[in-house]
Every structure is written in C-alpha cells, then in structure tokens.
Coordinates of C-alpha atoms and ligand atoms in Angstrom, one line a residue:
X1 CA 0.0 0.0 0.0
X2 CA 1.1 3.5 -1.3
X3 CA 2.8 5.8 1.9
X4 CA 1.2 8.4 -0.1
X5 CA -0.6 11.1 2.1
X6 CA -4.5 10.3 1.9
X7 CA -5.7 13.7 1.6
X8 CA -3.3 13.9 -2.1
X9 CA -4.8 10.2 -2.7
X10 CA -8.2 11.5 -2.1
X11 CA -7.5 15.2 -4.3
X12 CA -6.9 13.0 -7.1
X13 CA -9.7 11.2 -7.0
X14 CA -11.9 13.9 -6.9
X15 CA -10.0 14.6 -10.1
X16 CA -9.7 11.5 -12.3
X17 CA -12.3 9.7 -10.8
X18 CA -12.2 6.6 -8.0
X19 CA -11.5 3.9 -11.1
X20 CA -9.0 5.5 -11.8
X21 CA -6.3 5.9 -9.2
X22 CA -5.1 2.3 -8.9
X23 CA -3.7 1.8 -5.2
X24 CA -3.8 -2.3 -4.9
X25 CA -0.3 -3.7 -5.1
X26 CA -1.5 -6.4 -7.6
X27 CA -2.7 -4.3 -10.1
X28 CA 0.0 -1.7 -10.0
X29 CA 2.9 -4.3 -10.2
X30 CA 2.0 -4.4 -14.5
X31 CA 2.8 -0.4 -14.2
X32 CA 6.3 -1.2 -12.7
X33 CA 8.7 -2.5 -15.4
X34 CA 9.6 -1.6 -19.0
X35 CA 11.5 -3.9 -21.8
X36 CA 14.9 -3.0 -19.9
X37 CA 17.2 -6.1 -20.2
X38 CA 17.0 -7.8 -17.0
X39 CA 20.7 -7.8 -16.2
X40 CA 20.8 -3.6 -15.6
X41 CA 16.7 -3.1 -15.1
X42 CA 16.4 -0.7 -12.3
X43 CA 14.5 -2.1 -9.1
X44 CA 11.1 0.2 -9.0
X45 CA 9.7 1.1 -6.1
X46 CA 6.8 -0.6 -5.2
X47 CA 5.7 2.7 -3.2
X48 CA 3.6 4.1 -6.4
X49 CA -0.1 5.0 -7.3
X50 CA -1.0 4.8 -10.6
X51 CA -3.5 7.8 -11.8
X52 CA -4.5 7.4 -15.3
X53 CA -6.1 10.5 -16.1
X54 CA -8.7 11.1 -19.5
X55 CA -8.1 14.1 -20.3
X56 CA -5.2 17.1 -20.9
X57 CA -7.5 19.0 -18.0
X58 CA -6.9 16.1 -15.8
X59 CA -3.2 15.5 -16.7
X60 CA -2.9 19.3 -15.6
X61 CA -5.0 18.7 -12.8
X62 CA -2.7 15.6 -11.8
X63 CA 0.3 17.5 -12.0
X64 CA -0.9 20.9 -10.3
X65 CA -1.1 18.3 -7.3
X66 CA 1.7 17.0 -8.1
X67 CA 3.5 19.9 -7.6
X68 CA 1.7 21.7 -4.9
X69 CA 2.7 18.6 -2.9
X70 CA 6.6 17.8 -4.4
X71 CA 5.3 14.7 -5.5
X72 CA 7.4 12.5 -8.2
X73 CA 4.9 11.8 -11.2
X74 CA 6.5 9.1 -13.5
X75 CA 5.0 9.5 -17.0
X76 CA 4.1 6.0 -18.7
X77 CA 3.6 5.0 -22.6
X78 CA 3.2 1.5 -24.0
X79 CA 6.0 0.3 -21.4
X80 CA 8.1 -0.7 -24.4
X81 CA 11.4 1.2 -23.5
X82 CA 14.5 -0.1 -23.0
X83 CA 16.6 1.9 -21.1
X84 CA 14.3 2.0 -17.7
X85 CA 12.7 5.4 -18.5
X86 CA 9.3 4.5 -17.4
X87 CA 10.2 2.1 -14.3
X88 CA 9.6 4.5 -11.1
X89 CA 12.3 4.9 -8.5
X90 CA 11.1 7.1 -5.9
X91 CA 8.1 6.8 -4.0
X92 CA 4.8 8.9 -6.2
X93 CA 2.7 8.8 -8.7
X94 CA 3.1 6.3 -12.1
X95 CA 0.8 8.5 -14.7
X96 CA -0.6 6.4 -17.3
X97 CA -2.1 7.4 -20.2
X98 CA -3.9 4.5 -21.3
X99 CA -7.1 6.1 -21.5
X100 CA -5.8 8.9 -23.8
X101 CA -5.9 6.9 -27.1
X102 CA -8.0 8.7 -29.3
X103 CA -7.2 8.9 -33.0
X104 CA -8.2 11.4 -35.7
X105 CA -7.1 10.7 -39.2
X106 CA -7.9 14.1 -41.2
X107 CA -7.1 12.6 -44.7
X108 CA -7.8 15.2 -46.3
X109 CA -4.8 17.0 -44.9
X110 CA -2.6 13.8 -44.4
X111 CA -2.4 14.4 -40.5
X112 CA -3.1 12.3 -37.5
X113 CA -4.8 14.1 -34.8
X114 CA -3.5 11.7 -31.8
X115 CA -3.9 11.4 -28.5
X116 CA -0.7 10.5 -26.0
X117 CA -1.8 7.1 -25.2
X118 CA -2.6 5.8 -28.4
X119 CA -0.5 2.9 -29.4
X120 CA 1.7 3.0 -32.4
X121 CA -0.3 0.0 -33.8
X122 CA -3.7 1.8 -33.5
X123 CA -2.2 4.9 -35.1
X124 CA -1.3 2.8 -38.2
X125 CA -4.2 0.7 -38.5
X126 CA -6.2 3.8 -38.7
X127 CA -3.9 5.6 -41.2
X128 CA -4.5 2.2 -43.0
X129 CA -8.1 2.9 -43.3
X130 CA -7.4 6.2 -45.0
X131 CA -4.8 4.3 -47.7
X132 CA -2.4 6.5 -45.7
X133 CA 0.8 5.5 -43.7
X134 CA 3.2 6.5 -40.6
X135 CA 6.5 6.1 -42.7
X136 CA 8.4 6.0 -40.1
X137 CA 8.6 1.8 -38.0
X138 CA 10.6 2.7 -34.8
X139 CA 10.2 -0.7 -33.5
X140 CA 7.0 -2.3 -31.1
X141 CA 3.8 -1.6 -32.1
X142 CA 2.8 -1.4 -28.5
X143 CA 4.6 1.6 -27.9
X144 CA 2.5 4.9 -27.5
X145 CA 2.3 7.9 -30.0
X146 CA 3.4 9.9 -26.7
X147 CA 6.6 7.5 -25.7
X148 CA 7.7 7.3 -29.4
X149 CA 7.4 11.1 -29.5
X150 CA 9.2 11.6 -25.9
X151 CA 12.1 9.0 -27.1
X152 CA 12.3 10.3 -30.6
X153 CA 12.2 6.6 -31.6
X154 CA 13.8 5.5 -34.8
X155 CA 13.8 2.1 -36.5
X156 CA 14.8 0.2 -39.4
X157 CA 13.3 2.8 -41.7
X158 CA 15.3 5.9 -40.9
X159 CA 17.5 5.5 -43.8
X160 CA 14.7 6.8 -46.1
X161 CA 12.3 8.1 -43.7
X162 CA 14.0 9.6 -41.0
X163 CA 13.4 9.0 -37.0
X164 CA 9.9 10.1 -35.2
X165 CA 10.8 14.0 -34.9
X166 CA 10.6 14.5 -38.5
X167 CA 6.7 13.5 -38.6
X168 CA 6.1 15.4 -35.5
X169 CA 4.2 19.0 -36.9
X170 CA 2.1 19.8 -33.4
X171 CA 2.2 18.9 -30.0
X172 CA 0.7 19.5 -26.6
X173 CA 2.4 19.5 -23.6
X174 CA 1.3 19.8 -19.9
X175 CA 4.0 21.4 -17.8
X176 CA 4.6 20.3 -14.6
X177 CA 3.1 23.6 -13.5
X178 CA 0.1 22.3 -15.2
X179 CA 0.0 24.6 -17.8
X180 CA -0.7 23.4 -21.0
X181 CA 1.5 24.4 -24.3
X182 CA -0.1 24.2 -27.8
X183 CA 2.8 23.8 -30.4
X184 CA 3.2 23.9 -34.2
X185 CA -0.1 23.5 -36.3
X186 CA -1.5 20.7 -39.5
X187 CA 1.1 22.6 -41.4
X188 CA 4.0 21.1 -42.9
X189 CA 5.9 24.6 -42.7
X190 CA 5.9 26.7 -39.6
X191 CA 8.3 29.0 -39.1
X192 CA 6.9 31.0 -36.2
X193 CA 9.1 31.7 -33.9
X194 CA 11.7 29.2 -32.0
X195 CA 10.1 25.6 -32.7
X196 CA 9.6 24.4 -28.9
X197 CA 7.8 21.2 -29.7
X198 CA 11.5 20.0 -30.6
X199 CA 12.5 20.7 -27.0
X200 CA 10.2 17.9 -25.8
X201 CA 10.9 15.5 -29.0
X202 CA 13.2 13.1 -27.4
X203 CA 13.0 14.5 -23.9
X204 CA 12.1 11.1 -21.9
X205 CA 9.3 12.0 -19.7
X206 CA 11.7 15.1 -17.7
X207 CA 10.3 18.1 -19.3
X208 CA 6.6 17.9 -19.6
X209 CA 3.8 15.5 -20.4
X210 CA 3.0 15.4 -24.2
X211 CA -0.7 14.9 -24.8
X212 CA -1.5 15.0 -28.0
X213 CA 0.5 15.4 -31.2
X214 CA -0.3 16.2 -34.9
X215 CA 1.5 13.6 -36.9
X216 CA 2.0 14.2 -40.9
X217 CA 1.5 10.9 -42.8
X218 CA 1.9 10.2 -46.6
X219 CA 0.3 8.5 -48.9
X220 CA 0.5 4.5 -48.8
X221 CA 3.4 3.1 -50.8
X222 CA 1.9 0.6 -53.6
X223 CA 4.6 -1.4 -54.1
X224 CA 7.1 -3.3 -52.1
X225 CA 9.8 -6.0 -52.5
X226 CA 12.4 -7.5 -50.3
X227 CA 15.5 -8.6 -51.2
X228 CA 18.2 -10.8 -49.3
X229 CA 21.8 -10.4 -50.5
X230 CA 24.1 -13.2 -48.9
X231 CA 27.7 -13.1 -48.5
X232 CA 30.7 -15.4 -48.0
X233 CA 32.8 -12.9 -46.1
X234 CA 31.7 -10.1 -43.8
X235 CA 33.8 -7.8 -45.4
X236 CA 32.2 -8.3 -49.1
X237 CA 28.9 -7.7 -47.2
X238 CA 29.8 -4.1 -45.9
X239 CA 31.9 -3.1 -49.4
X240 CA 28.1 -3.8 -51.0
X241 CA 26.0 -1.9 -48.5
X242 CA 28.8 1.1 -49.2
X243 CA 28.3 0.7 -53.0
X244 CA 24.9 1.1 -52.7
X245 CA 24.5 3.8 -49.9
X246 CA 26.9 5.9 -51.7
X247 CA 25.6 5.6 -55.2
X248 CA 22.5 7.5 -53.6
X249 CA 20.4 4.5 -53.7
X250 CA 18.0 5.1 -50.9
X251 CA 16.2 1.7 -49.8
X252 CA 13.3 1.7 -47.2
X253 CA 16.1 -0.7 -45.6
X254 CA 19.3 -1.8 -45.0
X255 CA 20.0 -4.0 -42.4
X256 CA 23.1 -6.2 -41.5
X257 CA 23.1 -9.6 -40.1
X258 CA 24.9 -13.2 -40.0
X259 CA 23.5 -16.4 -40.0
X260 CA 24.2 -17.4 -36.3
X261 CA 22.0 -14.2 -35.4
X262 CA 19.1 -14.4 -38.0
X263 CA 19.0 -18.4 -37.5
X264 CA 18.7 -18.0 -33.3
X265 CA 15.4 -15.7 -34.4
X266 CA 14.4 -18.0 -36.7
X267 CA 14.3 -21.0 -34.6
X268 CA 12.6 -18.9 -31.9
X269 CA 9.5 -18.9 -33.5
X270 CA 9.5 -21.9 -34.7
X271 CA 10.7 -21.1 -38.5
X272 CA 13.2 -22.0 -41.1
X273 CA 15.8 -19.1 -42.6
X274 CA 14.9 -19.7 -45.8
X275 CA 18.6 -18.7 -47.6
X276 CA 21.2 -21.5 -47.5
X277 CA 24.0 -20.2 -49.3
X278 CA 26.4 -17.6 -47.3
X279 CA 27.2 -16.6 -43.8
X280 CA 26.6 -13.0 -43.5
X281 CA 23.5 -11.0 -45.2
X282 CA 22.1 -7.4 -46.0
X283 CA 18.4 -7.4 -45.7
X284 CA 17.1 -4.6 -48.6
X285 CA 13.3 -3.3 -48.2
X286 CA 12.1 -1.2 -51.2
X287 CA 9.0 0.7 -51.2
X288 CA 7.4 3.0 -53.9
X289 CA 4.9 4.8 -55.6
X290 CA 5.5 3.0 -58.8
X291 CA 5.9 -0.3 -60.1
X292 CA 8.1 0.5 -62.5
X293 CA 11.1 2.5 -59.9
X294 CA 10.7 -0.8 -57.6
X295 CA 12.0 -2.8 -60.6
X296 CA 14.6 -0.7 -61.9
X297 CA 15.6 -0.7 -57.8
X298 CA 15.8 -4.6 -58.3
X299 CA 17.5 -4.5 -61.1
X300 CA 20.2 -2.0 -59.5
X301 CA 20.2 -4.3 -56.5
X302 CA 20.7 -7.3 -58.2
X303 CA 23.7 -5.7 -60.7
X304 CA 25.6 -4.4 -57.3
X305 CA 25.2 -7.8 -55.7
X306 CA 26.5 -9.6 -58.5
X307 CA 29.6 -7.1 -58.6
X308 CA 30.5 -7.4 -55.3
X309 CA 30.6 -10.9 -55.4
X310 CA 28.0 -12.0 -53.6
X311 CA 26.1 -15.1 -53.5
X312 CA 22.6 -16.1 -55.1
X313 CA 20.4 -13.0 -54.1
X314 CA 16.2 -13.5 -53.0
X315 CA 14.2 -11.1 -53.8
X316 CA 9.9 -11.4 -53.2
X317 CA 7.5 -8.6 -53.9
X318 CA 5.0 -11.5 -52.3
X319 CA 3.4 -9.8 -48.6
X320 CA 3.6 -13.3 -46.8
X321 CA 7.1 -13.6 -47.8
X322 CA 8.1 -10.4 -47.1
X323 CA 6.3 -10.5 -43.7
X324 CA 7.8 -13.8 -42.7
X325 CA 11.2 -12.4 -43.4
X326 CA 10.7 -8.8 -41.7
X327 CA 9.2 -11.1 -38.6
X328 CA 12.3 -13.1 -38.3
X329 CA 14.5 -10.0 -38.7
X330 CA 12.1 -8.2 -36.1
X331 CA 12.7 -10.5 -33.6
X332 CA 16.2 -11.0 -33.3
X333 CA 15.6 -9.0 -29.9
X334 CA 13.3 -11.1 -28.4
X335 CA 15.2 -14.3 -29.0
X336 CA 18.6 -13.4 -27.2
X337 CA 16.4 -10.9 -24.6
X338 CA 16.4 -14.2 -22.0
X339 CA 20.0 -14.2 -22.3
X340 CA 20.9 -10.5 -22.7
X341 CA 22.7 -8.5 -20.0
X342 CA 22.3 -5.4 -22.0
X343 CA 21.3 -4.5 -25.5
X344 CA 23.1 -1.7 -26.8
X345 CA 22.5 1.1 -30.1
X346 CA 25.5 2.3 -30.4
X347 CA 25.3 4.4 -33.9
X348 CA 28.4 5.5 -36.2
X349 CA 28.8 7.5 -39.0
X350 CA 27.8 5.4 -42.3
X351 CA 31.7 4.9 -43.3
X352 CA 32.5 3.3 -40.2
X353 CA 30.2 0.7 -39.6
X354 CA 32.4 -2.0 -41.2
X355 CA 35.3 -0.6 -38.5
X356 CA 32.8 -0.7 -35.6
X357 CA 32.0 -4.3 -36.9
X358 CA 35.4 -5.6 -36.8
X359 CA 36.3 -3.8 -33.2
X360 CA 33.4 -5.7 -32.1
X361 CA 34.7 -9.0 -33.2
X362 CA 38.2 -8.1 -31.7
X363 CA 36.4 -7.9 -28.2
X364 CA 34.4 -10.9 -29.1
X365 CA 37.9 -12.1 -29.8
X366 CA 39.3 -11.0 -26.5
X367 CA 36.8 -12.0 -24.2
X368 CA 36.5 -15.4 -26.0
X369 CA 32.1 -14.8 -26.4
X370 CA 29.6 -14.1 -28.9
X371 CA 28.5 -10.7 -29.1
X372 CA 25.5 -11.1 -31.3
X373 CA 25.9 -8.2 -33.8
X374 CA 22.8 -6.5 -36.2
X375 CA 20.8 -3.5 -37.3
X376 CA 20.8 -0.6 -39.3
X377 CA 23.7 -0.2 -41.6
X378 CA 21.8 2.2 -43.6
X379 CA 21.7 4.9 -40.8
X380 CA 25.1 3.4 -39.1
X381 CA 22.8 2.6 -35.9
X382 CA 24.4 -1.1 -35.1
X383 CA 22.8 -3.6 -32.0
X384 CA 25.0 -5.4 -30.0
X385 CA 24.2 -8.1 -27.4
X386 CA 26.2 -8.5 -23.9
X387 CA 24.8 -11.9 -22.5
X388 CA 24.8 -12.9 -19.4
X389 CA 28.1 -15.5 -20.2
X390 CA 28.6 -17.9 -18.2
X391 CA 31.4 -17.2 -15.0
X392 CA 31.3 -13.9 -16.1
X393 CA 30.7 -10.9 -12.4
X394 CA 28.7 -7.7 -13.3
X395 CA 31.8 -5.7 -13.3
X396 CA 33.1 -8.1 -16.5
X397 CA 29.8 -7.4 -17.9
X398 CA 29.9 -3.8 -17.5
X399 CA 33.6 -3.7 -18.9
X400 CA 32.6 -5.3 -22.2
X401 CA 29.7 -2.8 -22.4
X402 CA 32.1 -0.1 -22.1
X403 CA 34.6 -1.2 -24.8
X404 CA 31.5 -1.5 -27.0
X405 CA 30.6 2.0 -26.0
X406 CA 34.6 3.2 -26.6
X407 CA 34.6 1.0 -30.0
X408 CA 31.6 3.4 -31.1
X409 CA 33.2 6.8 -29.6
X410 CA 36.8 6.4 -31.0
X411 CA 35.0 6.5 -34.5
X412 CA 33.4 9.1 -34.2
X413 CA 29.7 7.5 -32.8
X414 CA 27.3 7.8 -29.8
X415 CA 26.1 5.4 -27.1
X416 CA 22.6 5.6 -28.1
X417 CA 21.0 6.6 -31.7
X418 CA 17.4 4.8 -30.8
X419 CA 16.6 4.1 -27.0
X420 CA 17.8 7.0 -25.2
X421 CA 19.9 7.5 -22.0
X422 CA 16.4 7.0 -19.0
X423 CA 18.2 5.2 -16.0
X424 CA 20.6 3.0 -17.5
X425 CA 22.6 5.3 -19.2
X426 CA 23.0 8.2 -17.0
X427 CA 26.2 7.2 -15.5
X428 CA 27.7 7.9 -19.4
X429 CA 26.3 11.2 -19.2
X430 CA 29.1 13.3 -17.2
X431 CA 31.6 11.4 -19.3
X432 CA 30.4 11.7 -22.4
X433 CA 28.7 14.8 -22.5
X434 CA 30.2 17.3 -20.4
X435 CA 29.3 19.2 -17.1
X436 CA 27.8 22.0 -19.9
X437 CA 25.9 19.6 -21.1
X438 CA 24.1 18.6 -17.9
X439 CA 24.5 22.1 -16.3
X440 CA 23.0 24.0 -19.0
X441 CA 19.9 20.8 -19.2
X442 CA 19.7 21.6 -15.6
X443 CA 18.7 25.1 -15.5
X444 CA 16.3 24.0 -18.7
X445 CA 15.0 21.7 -16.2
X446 CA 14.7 24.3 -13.6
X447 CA 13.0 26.6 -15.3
X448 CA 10.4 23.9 -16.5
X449 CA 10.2 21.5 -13.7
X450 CA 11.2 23.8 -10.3
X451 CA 10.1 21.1 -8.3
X452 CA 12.1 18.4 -10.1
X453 CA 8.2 16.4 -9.9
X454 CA 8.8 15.0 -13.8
X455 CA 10.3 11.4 -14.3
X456 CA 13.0 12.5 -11.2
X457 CA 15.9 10.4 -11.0
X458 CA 16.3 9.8 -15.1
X459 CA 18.7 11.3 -17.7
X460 CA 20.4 13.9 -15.7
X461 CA 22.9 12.3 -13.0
X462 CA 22.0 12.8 -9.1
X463 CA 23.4 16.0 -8.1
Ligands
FAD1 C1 10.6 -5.4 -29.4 C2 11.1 -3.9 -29.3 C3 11.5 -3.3 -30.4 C4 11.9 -2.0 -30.3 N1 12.4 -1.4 -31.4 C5 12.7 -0.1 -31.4 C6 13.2 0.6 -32.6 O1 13.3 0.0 -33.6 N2 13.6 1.9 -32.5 C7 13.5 2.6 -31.3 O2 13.8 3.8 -31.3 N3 13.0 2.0 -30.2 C8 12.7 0.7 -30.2 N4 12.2 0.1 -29.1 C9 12.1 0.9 -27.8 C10 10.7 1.5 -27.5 O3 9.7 0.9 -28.2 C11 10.8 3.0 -27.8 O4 11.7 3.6 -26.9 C12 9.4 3.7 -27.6 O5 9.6 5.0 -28.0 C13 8.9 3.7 -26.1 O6 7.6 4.1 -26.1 P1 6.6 3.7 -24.9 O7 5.3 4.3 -25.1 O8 6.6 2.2 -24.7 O9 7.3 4.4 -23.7 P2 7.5 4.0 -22.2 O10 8.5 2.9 -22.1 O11 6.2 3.9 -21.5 O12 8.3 5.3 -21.7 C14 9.6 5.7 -22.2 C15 9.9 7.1 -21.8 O13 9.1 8.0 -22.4 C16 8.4 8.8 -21.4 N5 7.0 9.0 -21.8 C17 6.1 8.1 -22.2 N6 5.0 8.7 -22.6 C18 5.2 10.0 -22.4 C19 4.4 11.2 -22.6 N7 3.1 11.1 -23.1 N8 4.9 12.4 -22.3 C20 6.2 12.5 -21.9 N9 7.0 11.5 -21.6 C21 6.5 10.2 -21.9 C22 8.5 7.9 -20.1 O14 8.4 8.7 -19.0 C23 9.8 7.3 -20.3 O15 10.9 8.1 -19.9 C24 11.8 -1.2 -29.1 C25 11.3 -1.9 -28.0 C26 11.0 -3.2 -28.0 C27 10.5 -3.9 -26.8

C-alpha cells in the first residue's frame, strides 16, 4: 500500500475519478517495469499509485497536485522502452495514459490528430483505413504515439524516412506547472518563432507531459519487394551496403546480419531461414509509388550484388514472404532478450560501420564470447548483445559494455542513436557529454520542472 498522504490520494480522485487511481499492489505491479534487459533493469519502487487521467484538463489537474505537494509523477507510454525510462524509483505517482488513445485521421490534410496514449499499432491501423501510412517503423507496435514522440524513436526505416521527430508538426504538452503548451499547427511549414515542440521530442518523460501530437502521414506506398543479399565474407557484405549507400540508392532498408543471429530468431519462432548459401546478409526493403522504380531498384540491386561478389540474391515482392522475413528480422531481440545483460545502439557514421564491426569481433575475440551483432547499416545505428556468459561478475559485464561504447566513440559514434539514455545510461552522461551539457539541461530543467516532480531520477545524473 502507497505511503502516499491520503488527503493527495483523495484530491486526485476527486480529479480522475475513484477507477482511476489504482492503489492495490496487484494491479500496479504491471505499471512497474519496461522492456529494460533484466541484467541492468532498475529495481522500482513498489511505493507508487497509478493515476490514469482522461483528459489534458486532468493530466494538468494531476500535476498541479503534483507539484503543490513535491510529488514525483512518472509518465508511462506503452511500457516498451528499454533503457528504464518509465520504471519508477522514488516513492509517487506512475501516470498512465492509457485512456488517452483517441485517433483522428484528417485525410484530407494527411495528419493524425492523436492522443498520447494511443498505441503505435492503433495509429497505423487507422492511417490504414485512409490508404495512408506513418513512414516512419521505430520498433514495437505497442509503444504509445506519446513515448515514441518523448524517445524520438527510430527504427529500421530511418535510412529513407527519417526517425519520429521528422513527422512530429504539433504537439501539446502539460507542464509540470500544469499549464498546458499548444505547439506547431497541420502545417508542414511553420516557421513561427523558435520551434519548442522540438524541445520535448526526445525529452524522456523530464520536461513535460505530451498529450497529443499532430502527426504528418503520406500517402500508402503501392509497391514493395524485399531482397536478401548473402555473402561469404563479412567484409564483401559491408563493401556492397557502401556501393549502394553511396551511389545515392535510398532503400526503405538496410539491415546487417549473420547467419548465427538471423537463425537463433528463426528457430525462436519456430521457422526455417529460408537462404542456405552464405554466412553474412544485407536485408534490402524497397518501397514506392511505382511499379516500374521498384524494378529498376531490383535490377540496381541485383547488378551491385553480383559485382560485389555475392552469392545467389532472394528477392519477393509476395506480402507473406516479405512478412515472414521482416518477422524473423524483427525479432532478433526477443530471441537473445532471456540471455541479454544489456542490448546496446550504439550508432556511427555510415563509413565506419564496417570498422565498428570488426572492433566488435576483436572484443568478441578477447573476451573469448559471442557478441550477437545486427541492425541498421543504412543509418550506421548497429545492436549489439552483452549476454549474461557464463562465469562472467557484473563488473566483467559492465567492462565489455564499455569497450562497445569506446569502440563506437573512437569513431566518431554515440552510445545511443534509438533508445535513449532514461536510467541506465546516466552514468555515461558526465563522461560523455560534459558538465555544460548537464548544467545547461539543468537550468532547462529548472525553469520547467522547479520542483524536479517529472520522471525525477532519469537522464540527468543525481546531483
Ligand atoms: C521489441 C522492441 C523493439 C523496439 N524497437 C525499437 C526501434 O526499432 N527503435 C526505437 O527507437 N526503439 C525501439 N524500441 C524501444 C521503444 O519501443 C521505444 O523507446 C518507444 O519510444 C517507447 O515508447 P513507450 O510508449 O513504450 O514508452 P515508455 O516505455 O512507456 O516510456 C519511455 C519514456 O518516455 C516517457 N514518456 C512516455 N510517454 C510520455 C508522454 N506522453 N509524455 C512525456 N513522456 C512520456 C516515459 O516517462 C519514459 O521516460 C523497441 C522496444 C521493443 C520492446
């Protein structure tokens, strides 16, 4: 039971309604965890409420008493994060906005009129209905439009389509003052004035609530094809996916993988990889408009993978088949999660992916273990696996984490390109970015959040 003061139990109530202020420890232990890997998931505190207000007038509500009473409010989405953003850590409140998952397609304008709490998957099966489409795929569908916004999520797509921010053309955001900031308009262009709306784009849950967003969407794409390139060397593999980046060949696509990672996936759910030849692949999505630039893009594809020497390419423009391969692909994460101490996305620049590569296998080398190795060679955005080896203490763990993190930094990279810094990460923060860095996000923070109520404890180290 919460050691929250009754009388702030009982003021929001009166707010959001009895329903809707959860209290039993049963039903609140579901609000207490995200996706973090298991090996460096935060404990929460069990010492939480969970309000789920219906409204932007209750979210402000919510945090007005939030504030008046210095209470720690930690803002939850679909759960889906990965770096322990949404797990609270001080006694308060957990605010979920679950209820908030109303979604307006105006088709006419291409824009999604969305509430915080809607999921991802809701958001594009109603674009769907409109033959319209959220280019953008940062990753689980149960994510909400709110925590994909707050983590600027980005996903195998980015290479053509960008990351979350650049679909983002409104949002509202409750401050923890409970005042509530209406920014941007259905407009593609807006130039008025200092675009705040980018402030909160990737802010984790520290500088305000977002509550609803206007999201632009584009037309559905009416023709895609997949294409599997396999290799018999790594290197062969990378000097293709360079060819092809460079030539200014922009694919929907273009992910890395070898056979030991796609096969572990594969065997996961119960399927078969369906290429025998070759060791190491590059996974090539298309999507256009017209027929006729998909096959040109095949034909492009299949010319480049037959000068850099690679093996018999697959290519499908079949739905099942492209599904069944995007599944196993998708769930390379969930078939070494059991196993993982930490997944990392640790992101280069697009030249030095191949380098990153090979300083991975050194430490593989090193440390005598598998590093399972993937992702997005197209946006230089590359996963990598510590497991939980065998005989291995936390501080080993933690030490081949951080030559991962060096092997990224000494070519010019960052720690994180997709799932933000949240809890896990902060202890990179001083290190990595600088006592500007966090001094000047302080007084940002200040300004917004006086009472440090918002997401407390995350991104910014203890003082
Ligand atoms: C299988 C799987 C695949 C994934 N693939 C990708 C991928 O390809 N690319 C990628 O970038 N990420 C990926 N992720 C990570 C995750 O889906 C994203 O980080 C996503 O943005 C989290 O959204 P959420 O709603 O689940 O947020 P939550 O986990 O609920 O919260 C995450 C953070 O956002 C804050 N927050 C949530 N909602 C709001 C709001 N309305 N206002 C203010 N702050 C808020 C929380 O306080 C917290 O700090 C993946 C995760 C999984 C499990």
């Amino acid at each position: 039971m919460s050691a929250l003061p009754r009388p702030i139990i009982n003021e929001l109530r009166a707010v959001v309604g009895d329903t809707w202020v959860v209290v039993e420890e049963k039903a609140i232990e579901r609000y207490l965890y995200d996706e973090t890997a298991y090996g460096v998931r935060p404990q929460p505190i069990k010492d939480v409420i969970v309000v789920k207000p219906g409204s932007t007038e209750e979210v402000a509500e919510v945090l007005r008493i939030a504030n008046k009473y210095k209470v720690p409010v930690y803002v939850r989405g679909g759960g889906t994060g990965l770096v322990g953003g949404a797990i609270p850590i001080k006694p308060g409140i957990v605010m979920s906005l679950e209820r908030m998952d109303k979604v307006i397609i105006d088709s006419e304008n291409m824009v999604a009129e969305v509430e915080a709490g809607a999921s991802f998957g809701k958001l594009l099966e109603e674009a769907d209905k409109h033959n319209l489409m959220f280019p953008a795929h940062p990753g689980d569908e149960g994510a909400s439009v709110g925590g994909l916004i707050a983590c600027n999520a980005g996903g195998s797509r980015a290479v053509k389509t960008g990351v979350v921010r650049s679909y983002v053309l409104g949002l509202e955001v409750v401050l923890p003052s409970g005042e509530v900031l209406k920014l941007g308009a259905k407009t593609i262009k807006n130039n008025f004035g200092y675009n705040l709306a980018h402030l909160f784009i990737g802010s984790e849950g520290i500088l305000g609530v977002i509550t609803r967003a206007y999201l632009r969407l584009y037309p559905k794409w009416g023709y895609t094809a997949t294409v599997i390139i396999p290799f018999d060397s790594r290197v062969k593999a990378f000097r293709a996916a360079k060819k092809l980046l460079f030539s200014g060949f922009i694919p929907l696509a273009l992910e890395y993988f070898d056979r030991r990672v796609i096969e572990t996936s594969a065997k996961y759910l119960g399927l078969q990889w369906p290429i025998k030849e070759g060791d190491y692949f590059l996974m090539i999505m298309l999507a256009e408009a017209l027929e006729d630039t998909l096959f040109l893009e095949l034909e492009y594809l299949d010319r480049v993978a037959r000068e850099e020497e690679s093996l018999e390419p697959f290519a499908t423009q079949r739905d099942d088949e492209q599904k069944t391969l995007l599944k196993i692909r998708s769930e390379i994460f969930s078939s070494l999660k059991s196993e993982t101490f930490d997944i990392l996305d640790t992101t280069v620049p697009l030249g030095n992916v191949d380098r990153f590569i090979e300083n991975i296998i050194d430490v593989e080398k090193r440390y005598g273990i598998w590093l399972p190795v993937y992702g997005h060679v197209g946006d230089g955005n590359v996963h990598v696996h510590v497991l939980n080896y065998q005989g291995f203490s936390r501080d080993q763990l933690e030490k081949i984490t951080e030559e991962v993190y060096n092997a990224a930094l000494m070519l010019g990279g960052v720690i994180t390109g997709e799932h933000g810094i949240g809890y896990i990460r902060r202890k990179y923060v001083k290190r990595l970015l600088g006592d500007t860095w966090i001094e000047t996000m302080r007084k940002l923070k200040a300004v917004l959040d006086p009472n440090n109520v918002l997401n407390p404890g995350k991104v910014l180290p203890e003082e």
